[in-house]
Coordinates of C-alpha atoms in Angstrom, one line a residue:
Chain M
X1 CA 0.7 18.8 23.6
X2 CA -2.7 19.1 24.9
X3 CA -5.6 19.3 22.6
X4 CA -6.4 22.9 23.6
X5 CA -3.1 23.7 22.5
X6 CA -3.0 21.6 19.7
X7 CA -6.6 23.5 18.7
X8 CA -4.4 26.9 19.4
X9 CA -1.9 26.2 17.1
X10 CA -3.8 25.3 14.0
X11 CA -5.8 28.3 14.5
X12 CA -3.0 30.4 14.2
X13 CA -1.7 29.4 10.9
X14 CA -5.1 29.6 9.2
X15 CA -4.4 28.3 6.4
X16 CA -7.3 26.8 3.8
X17 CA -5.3 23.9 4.3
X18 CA -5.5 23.3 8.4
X19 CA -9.3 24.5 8.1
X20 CA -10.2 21.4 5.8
X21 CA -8.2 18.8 8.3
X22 CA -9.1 20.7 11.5
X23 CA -10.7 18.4 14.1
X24 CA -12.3 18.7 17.0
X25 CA -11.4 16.5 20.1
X26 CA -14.1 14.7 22.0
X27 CA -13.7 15.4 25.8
X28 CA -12.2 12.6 27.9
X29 CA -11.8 10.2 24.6
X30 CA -8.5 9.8 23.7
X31 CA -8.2 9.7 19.7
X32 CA -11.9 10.5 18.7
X33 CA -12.6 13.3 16.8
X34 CA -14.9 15.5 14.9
X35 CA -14.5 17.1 11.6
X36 CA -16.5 18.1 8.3
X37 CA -15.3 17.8 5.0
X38 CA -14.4 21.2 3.3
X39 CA -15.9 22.8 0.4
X40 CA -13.1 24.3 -0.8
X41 CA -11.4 21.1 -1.2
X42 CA -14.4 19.2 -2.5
X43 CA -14.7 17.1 -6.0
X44 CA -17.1 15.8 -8.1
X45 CA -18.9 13.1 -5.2
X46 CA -17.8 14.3 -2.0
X47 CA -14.3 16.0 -0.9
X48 CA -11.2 15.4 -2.4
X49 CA -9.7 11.9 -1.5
X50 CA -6.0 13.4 -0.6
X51 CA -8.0 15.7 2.7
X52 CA -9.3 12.3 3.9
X53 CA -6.1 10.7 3.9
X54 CA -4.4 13.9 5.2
X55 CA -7.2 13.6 8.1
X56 CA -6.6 10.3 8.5
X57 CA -3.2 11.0 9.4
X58 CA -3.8 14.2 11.5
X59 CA -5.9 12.1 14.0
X60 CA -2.8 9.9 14.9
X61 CA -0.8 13.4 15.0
X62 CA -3.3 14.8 17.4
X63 CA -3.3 11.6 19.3
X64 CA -1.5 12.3 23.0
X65 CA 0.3 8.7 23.0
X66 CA 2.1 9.1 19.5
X67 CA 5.5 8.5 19.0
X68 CA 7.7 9.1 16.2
X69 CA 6.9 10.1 12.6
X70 CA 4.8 9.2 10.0
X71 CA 6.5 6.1 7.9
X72 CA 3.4 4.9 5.9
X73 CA -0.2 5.5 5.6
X74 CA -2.6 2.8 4.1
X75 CA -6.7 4.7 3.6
X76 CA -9.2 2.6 1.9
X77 CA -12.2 4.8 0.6
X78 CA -15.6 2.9 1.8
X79 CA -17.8 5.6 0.7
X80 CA -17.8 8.7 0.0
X81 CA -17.5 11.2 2.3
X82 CA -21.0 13.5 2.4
X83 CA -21.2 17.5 3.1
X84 CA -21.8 17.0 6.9
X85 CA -19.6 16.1 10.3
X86 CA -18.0 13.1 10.9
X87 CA -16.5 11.3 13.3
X88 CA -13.1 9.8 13.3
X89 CA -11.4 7.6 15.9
X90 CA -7.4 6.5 15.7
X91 CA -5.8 3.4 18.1
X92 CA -2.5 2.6 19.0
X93 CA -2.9 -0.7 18.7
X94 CA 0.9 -1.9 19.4
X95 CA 3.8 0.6 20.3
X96 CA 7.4 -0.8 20.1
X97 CA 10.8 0.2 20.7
X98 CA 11.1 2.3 17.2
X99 CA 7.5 1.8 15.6
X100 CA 3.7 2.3 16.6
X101 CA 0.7 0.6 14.6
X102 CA -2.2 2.7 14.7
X103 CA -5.7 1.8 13.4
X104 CA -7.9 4.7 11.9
X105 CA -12.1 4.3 11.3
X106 CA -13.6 7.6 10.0
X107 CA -18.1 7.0 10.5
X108 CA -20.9 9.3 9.5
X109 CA -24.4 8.9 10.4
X110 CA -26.4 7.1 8.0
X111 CA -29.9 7.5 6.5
X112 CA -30.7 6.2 10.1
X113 CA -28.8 8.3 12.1
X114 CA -26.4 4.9 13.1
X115 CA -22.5 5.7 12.1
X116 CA -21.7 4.2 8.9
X117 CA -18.2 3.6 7.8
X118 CA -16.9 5.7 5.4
X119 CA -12.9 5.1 5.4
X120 CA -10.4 2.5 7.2
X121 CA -6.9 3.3 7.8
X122 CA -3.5 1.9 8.7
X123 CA -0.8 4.0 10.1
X124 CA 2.8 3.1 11.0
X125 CA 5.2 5.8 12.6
X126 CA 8.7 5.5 13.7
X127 CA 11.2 6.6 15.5
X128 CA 14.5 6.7 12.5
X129 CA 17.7 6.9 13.2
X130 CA 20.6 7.7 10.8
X131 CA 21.8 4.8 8.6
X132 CA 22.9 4.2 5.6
X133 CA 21.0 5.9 2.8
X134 CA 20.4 6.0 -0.8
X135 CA 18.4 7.4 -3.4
X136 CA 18.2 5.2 -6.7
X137 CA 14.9 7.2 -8.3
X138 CA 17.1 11.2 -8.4
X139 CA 14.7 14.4 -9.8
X140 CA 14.3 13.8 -13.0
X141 CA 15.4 16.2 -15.4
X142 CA 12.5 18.4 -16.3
X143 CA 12.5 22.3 -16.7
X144 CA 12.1 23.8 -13.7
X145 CA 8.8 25.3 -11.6
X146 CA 9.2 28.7 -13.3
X147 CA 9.2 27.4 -16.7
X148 CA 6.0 25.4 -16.8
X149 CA 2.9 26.9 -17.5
X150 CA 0.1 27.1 -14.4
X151 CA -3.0 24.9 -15.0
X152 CA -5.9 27.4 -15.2
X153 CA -8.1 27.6 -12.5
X154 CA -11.0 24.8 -12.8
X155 CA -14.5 25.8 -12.2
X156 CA -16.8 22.8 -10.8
X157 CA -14.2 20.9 -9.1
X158 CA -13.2 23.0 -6.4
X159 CA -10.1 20.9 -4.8
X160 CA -8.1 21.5 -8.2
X161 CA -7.9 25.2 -7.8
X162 CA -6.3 24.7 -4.0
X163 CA -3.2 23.6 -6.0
X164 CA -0.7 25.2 -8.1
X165 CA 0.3 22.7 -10.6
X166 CA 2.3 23.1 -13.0
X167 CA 2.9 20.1 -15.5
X168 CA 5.7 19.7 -17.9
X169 CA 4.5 16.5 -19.4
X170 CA 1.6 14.2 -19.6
X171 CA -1.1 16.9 -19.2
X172 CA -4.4 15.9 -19.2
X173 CA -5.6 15.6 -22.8
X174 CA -7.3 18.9 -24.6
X175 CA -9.2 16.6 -26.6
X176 CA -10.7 13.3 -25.2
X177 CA -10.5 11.0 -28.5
X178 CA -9.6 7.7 -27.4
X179 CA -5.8 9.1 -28.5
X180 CA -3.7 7.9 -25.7
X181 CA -0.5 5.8 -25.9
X182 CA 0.8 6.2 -22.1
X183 CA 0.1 7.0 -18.4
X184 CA 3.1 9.4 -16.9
X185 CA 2.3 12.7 -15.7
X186 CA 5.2 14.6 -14.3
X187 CA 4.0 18.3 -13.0
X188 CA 5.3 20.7 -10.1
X189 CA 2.8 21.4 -7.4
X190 CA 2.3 23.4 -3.9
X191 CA -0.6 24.9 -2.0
X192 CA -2.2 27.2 -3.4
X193 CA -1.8 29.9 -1.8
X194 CA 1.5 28.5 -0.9
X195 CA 1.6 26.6 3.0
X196 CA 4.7 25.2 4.8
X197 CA 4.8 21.5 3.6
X198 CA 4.3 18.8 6.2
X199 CA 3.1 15.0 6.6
X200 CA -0.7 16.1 6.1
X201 CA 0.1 17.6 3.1
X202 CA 1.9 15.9 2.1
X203 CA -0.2 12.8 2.0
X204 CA -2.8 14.8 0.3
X205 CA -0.3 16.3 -2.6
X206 CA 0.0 12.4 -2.9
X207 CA -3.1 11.9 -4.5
X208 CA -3.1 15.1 -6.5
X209 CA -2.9 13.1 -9.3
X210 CA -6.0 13.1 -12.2
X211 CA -6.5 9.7 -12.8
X212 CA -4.4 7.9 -15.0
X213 CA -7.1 6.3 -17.2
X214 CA -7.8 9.2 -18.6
X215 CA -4.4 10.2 -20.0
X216 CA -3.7 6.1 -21.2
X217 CA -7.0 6.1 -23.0
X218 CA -7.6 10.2 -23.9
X219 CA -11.4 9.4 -22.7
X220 CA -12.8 10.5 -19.8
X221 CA -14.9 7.5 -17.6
X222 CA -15.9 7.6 -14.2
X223 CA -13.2 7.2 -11.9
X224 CA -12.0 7.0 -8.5
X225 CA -9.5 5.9 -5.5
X226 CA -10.2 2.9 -3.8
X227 CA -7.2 2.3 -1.6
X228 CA -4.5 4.4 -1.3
X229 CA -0.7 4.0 0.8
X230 CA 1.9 6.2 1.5
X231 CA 5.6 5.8 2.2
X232 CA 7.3 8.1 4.0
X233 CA 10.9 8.8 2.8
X234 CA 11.0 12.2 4.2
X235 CA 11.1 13.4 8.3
X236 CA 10.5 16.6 9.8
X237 CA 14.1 17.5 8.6
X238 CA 13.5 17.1 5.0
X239 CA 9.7 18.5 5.4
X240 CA 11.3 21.6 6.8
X241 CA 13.9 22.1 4.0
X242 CA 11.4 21.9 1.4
X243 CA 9.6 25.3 3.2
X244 CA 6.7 26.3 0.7
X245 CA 8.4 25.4 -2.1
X246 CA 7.4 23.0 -5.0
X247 CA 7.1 19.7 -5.0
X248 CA 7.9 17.7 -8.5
X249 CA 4.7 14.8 -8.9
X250 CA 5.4 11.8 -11.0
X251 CA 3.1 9.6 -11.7
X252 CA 2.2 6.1 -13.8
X253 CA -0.1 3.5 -14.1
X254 CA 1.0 -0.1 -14.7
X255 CA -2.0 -2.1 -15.4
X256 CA -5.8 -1.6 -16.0
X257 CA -7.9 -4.6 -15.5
X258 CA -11.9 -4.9 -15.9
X259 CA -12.5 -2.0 -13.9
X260 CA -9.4 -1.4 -11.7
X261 CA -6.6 0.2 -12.7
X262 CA -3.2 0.9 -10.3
X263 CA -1.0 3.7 -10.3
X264 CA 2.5 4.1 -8.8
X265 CA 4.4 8.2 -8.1
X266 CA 6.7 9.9 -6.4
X267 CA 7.4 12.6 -4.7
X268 CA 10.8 14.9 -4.9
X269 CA 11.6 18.5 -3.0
X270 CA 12.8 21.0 -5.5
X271 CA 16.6 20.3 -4.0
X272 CA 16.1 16.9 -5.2
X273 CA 15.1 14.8 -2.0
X274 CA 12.5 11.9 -2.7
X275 CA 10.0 13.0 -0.1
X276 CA 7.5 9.8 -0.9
X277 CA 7.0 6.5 -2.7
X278 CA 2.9 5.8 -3.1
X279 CA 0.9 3.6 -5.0
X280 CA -3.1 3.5 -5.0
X281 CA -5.6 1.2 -6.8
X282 CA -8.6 2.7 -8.4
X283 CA -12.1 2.4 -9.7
X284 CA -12.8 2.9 -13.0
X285 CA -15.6 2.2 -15.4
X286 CA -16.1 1.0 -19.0
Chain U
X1 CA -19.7 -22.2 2.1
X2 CA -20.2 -23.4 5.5
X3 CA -17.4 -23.5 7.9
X4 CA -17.1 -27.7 8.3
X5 CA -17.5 -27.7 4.2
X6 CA -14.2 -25.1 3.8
X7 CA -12.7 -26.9 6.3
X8 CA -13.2 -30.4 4.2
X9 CA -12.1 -28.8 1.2
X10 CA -9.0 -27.7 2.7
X11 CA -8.2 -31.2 4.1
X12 CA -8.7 -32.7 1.1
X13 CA -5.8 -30.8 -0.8
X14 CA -3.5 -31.2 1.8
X15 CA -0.4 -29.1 0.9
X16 CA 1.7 -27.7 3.5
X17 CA 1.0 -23.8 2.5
X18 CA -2.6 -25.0 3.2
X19 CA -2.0 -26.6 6.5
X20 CA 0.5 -23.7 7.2
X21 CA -2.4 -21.2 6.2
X22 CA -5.4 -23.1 8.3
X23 CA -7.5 -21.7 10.3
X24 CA -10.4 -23.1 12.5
X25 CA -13.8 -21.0 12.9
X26 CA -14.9 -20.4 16.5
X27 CA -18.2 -21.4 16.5
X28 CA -20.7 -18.6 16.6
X29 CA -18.4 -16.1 16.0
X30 CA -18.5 -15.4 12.3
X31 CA -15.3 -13.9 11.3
X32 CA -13.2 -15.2 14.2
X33 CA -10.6 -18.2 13.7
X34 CA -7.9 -19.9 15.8
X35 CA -4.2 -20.7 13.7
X36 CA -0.9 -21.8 14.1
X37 CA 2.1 -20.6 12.9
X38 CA 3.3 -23.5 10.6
X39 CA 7.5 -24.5 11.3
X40 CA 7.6 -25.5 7.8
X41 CA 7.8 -22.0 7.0
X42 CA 9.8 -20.7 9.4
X43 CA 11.8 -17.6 9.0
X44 CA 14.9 -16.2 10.9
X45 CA 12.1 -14.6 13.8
X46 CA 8.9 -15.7 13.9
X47 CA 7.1 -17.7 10.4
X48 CA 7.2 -15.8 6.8
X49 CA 5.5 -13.1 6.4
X50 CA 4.2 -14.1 3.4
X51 CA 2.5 -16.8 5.3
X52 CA 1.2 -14.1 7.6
X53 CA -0.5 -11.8 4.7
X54 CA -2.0 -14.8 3.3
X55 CA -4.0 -15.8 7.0
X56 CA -5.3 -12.7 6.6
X57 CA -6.3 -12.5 3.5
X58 CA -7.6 -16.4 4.3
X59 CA -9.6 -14.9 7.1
X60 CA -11.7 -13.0 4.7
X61 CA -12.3 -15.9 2.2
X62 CA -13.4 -17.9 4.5
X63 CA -15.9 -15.3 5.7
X64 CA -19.5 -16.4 5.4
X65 CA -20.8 -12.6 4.4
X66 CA -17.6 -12.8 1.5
X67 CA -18.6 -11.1 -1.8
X68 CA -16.3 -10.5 -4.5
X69 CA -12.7 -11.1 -4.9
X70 CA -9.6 -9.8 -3.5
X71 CA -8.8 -6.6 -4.9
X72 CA -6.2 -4.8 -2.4
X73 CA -5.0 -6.1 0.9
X74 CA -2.4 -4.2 3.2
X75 CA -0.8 -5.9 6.0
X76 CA 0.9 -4.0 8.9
X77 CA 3.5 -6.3 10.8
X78 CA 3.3 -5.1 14.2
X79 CA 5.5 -8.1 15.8
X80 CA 7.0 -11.4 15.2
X81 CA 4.5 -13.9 15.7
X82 CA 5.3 -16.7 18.2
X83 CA 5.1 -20.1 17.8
X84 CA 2.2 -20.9 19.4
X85 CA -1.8 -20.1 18.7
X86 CA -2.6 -16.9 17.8
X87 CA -7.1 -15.7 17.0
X88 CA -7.0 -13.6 13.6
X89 CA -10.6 -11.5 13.3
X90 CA -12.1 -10.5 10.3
X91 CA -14.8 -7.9 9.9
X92 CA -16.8 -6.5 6.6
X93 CA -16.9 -3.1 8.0
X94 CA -18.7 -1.5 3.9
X95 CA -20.5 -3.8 1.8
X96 CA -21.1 -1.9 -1.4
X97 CA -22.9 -2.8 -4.6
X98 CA -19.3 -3.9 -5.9
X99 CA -17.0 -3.4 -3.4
X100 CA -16.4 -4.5 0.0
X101 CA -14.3 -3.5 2.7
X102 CA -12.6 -5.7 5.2
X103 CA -11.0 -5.4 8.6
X104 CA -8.2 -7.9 10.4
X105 CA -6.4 -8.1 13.2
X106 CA -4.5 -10.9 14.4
X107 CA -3.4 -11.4 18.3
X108 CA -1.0 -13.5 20.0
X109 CA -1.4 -14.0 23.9
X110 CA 1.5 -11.8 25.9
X111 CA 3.2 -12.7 29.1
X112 CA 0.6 -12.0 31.2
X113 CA -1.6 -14.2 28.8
X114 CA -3.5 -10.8 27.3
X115 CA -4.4 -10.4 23.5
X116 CA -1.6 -8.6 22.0
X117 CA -1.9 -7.4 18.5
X118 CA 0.5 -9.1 16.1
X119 CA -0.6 -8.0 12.7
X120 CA -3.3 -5.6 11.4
X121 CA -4.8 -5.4 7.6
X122 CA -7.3 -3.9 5.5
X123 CA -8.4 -5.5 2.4
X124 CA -11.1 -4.5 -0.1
X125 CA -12.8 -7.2 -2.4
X126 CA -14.6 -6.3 -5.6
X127 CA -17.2 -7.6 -8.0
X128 CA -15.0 -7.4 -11.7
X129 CA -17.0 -6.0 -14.4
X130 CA -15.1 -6.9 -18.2
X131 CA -13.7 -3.5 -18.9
X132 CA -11.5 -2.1 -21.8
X133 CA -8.2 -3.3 -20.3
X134 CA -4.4 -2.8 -20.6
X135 CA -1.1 -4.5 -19.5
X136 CA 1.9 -1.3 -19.7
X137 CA 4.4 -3.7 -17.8
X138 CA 5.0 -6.7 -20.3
X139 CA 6.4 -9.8 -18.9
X140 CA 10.5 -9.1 -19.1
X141 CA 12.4 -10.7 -22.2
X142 CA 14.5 -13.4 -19.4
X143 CA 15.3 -17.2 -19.9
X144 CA 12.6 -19.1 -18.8
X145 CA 12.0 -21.6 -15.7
X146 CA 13.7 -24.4 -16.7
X147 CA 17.0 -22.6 -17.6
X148 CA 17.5 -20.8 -15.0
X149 CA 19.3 -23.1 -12.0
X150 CA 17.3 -23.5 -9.2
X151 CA 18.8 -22.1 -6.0
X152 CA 19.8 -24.9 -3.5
X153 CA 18.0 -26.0 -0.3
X154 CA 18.9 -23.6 2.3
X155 CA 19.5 -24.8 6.2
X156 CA 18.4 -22.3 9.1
X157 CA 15.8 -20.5 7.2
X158 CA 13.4 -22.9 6.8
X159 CA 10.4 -21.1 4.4
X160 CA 12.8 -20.9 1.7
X161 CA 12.8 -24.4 1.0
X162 CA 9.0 -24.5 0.6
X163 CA 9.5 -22.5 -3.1
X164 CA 11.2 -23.5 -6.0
X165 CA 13.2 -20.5 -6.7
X166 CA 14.8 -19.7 -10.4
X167 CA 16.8 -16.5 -10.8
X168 CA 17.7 -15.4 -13.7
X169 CA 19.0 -11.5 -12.5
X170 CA 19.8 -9.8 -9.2
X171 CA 21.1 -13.3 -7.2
X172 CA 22.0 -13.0 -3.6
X173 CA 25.0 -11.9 -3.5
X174 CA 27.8 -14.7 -2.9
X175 CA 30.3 -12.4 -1.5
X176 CA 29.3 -9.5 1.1
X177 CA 31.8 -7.0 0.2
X178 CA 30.0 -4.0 0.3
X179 CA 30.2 -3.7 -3.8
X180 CA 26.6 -3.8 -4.6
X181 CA 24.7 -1.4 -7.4
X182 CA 21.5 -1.9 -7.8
X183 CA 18.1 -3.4 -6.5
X184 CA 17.0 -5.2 -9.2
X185 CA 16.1 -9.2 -8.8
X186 CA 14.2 -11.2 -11.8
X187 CA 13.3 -14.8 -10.2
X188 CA 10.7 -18.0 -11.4
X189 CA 8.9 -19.2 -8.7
X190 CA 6.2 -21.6 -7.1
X191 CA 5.3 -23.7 -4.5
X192 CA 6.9 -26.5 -3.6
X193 CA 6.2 -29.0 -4.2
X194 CA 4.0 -27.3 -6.7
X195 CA 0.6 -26.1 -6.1
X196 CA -2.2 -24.8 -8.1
X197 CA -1.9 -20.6 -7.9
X198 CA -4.4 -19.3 -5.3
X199 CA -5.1 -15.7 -3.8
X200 CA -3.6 -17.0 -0.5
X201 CA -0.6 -18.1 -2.6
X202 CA 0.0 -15.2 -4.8
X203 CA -0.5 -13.0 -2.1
X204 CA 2.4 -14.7 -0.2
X205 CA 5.0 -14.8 -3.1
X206 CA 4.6 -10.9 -3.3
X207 CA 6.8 -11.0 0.3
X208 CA 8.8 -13.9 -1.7
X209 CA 12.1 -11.6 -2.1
X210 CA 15.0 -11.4 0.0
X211 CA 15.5 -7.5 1.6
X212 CA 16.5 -5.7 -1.2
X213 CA 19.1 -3.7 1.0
X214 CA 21.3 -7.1 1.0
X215 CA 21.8 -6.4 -3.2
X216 CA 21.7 -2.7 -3.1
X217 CA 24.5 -2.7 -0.6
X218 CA 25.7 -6.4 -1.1
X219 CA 26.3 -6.7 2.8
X220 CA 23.6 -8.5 5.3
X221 CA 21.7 -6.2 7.9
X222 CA 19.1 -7.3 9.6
X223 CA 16.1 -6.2 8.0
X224 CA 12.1 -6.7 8.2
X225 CA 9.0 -5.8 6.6
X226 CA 7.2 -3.4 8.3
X227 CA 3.9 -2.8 5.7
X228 CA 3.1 -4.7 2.6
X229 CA 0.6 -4.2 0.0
X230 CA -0.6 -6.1 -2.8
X231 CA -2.9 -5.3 -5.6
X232 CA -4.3 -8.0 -7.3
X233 CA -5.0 -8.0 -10.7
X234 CA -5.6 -11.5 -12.1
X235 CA -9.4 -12.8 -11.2
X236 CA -9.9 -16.2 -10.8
X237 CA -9.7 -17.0 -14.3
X238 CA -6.8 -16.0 -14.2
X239 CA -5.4 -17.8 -11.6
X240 CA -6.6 -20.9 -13.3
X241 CA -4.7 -20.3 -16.0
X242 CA -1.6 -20.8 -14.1
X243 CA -2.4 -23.8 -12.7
X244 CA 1.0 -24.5 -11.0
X245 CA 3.2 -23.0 -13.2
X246 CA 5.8 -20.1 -12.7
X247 CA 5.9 -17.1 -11.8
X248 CA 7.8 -14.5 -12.8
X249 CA 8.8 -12.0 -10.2
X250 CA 10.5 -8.9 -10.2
X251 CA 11.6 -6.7 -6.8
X252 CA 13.3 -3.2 -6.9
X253 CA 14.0 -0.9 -4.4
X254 CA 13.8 3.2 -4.9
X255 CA 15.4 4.7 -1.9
X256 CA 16.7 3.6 1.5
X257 CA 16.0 6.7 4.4
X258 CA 17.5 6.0 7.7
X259 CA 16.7 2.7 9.1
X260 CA 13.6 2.0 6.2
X261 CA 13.7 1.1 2.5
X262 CA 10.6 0.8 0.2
X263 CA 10.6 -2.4 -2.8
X264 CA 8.3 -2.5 -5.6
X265 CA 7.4 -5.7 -7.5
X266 CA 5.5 -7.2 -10.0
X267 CA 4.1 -10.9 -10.7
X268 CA 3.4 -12.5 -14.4
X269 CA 2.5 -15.7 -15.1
X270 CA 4.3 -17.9 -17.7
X271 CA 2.0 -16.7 -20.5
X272 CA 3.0 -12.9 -19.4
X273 CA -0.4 -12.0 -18.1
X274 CA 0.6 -9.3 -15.0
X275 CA -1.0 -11.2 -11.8
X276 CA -0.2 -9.0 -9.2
X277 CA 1.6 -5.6 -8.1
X278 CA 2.9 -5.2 -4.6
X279 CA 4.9 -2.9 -2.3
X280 CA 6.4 -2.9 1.2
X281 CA 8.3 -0.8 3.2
X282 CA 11.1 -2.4 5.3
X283 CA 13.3 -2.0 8.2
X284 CA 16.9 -2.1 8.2
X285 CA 19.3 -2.0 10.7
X286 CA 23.0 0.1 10.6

């Protein structure tokens, strides 16, 4: 597909969505792009960290040589990402019979003017073929979409109110006093206003996730991603079975360590498919 | 730490996972090291992957702009390396007030005696601050090192023999039969002959586990990592405290999707303190 078309197609669908990943290709160079981050998905410091990743990802998407489908996605958050363009490049660095190995680099200029490196990124995709399969983590069972209250909308941090979510336990605290006894969060989420889920979002419903240090201690401290991955358990089949529909979120931390804390989810279709397995480390402070 | 100096204290320990992990520093080229592939740690294509993750990760350490210590580090297998020299690269590509963030790439001349890219990584290395901290994945109640038997020297696979490994749950399976239930393997383990604990070396017995598709379906396929993550949450303190004792490491799968499976594990030391938390994502054949 060329890029023209490529530009054609996300244009039609219009969604909030495709306007905060839309890129721009950069005549005769294969793989560089330019973007700007979207208000309406931004956080406290900069955009919300799942959009990155999800434009991480759609650079290797847009790329003319790719093969296959997403099968994991490694972004590590240099900086964070400021209210103005930026460029992103993505390599193939090795393509092989079933898998490609891409390299991602998103820049923005500096105080300088020189490009500055604001997030790194490792792709794999694949070509899959049917194997055996088997699903040891099933849906767990948790009242269903309709029955679980919608968060309110959120004023001040934009990205929250692109979501529907809709938690049925592990909420984030109504009172921040040091109360805490445990990490899981398990809540139904979707665009908001509903979009046809694929890998971009995928990736970004991935890290839809307030952080867990919050819940595990009921006290608010700064916070945020440093490096984020992906697996892919889901292809184009599975994306396309899940339509608009809800996504069930779970997600845990296991261990929080002088200023570092990880945190491990997943990812299920409303029929029950595990659409993702990812893990992220994160900042934290105090 | 200049080059000659790293390279003398390396010489002076003298075990084979250093000699297996050494590189040598082009001169003027900060960042930019010739290796070998060590046959001591041979697997059934190409050496360990372990020993792989842990070049890179050596890479960075040896780096003259290093600051911090290794938080994250992601590896992307792209091939099997040969058995001949391969040039690893490292690059600080975002030095932060307490974070920095770290390119690799690893190439392997092809048949027409090009650089071919082997393996590529991203790590991020961190500045610890002493935080409020907590560990929500204690150390399993299992028998400890010395009674659990130690699984015998193994012929044809040669990296096997360079660890002491102690199951105590989730053995390979003696009988491939196609009966197999579950994922789950609980193993000691260290160097051998021992070795005082290490980034290098923790990061290496993250990959330490046998494909988890072999116990899930208790039938050999051939099977390979594809990505690998490891989080690192043990400092150097911490590592001192293990000195060359055990390890305690647990892998589990959560689903297997045509042709890849994803494994999560965890690392404690002896005294229970959680070292490490990794994931990969692997191929499998059939």
């Amino acid at each position: 597909m060329s890029d023209l078309a490529a530009d054609a197609g996300l244009r039609a669908f219009n969604h909030v969505f495709d306007e905060a990943i839309a890129l721009q290709a950069a005549p005769g160079q294969p793989g560089v792009y330019k973007g700007t981050p979207s208000q309406a998905y931004w956080n406290m410091v900069g955009p919300f960290g799942g959009t990155t990743a999800a434009t991480a990802l759609q650079a290797v998407l847009r790329h003319p040589d790719l093969l296959g489908e997403p099968l994991s996605l490694t972004v590590n958050y240099a900086a964070a990402l400021e209210a103005g363009d930026y460029e992103v490049t993505a390599r193939p660095v090795r393509t092989n019979r079933s898998t490609q190995h891409w390299t991602v680099m998103l820049t923005q200029a500096d105080a300088e003017g020189q490009p500055a490196v604001v997030m790194t990124a490792t792709l794999v995709t694949a070509a899959r073929r049917a194997t055996w399969s088997q699903n040891d983590r099933p849906l767990p069972a948790v009242p269903g979409p309709q029955e679980a209250e919608r968060t309110p909308l959120y004023k001040g941090v934009e990205w929250i109110n692109r979501y529907e979510m809709r938690p049925v336990h592990g909420h984030m605290p109504a009172v921040m006093d040091d109360s805490g006894d445990h990490s899981l969060t398990q809540l139904w989420l979707r665009d908001s206003p509903p979009r046809p889920l694929d890998f971009p979002a995928l990736a970004a419903m991935a890290d839809a996730f307030y952080p867990r240090v919050w819940l595990r201690r009921a006290r608010r401290v700064p916070a945020g991603t440093v490096s984020f991955t992906v697996y892919f358990h889901a292809g184009s089949a599975e994306l396309a079975e899940c339509g608009d529909g809800y996504l069930l979120g779970q997600a845990e931390a296991q261990a929080f360590r002088n200023g570092f804390f990880d945190q491990s989810a997943l990812l299920w279709s409303e029929a029950g498919v595990l659409m993702a397995s990812t893990h992220q480390i994160v900042y934290y402070k105090e």
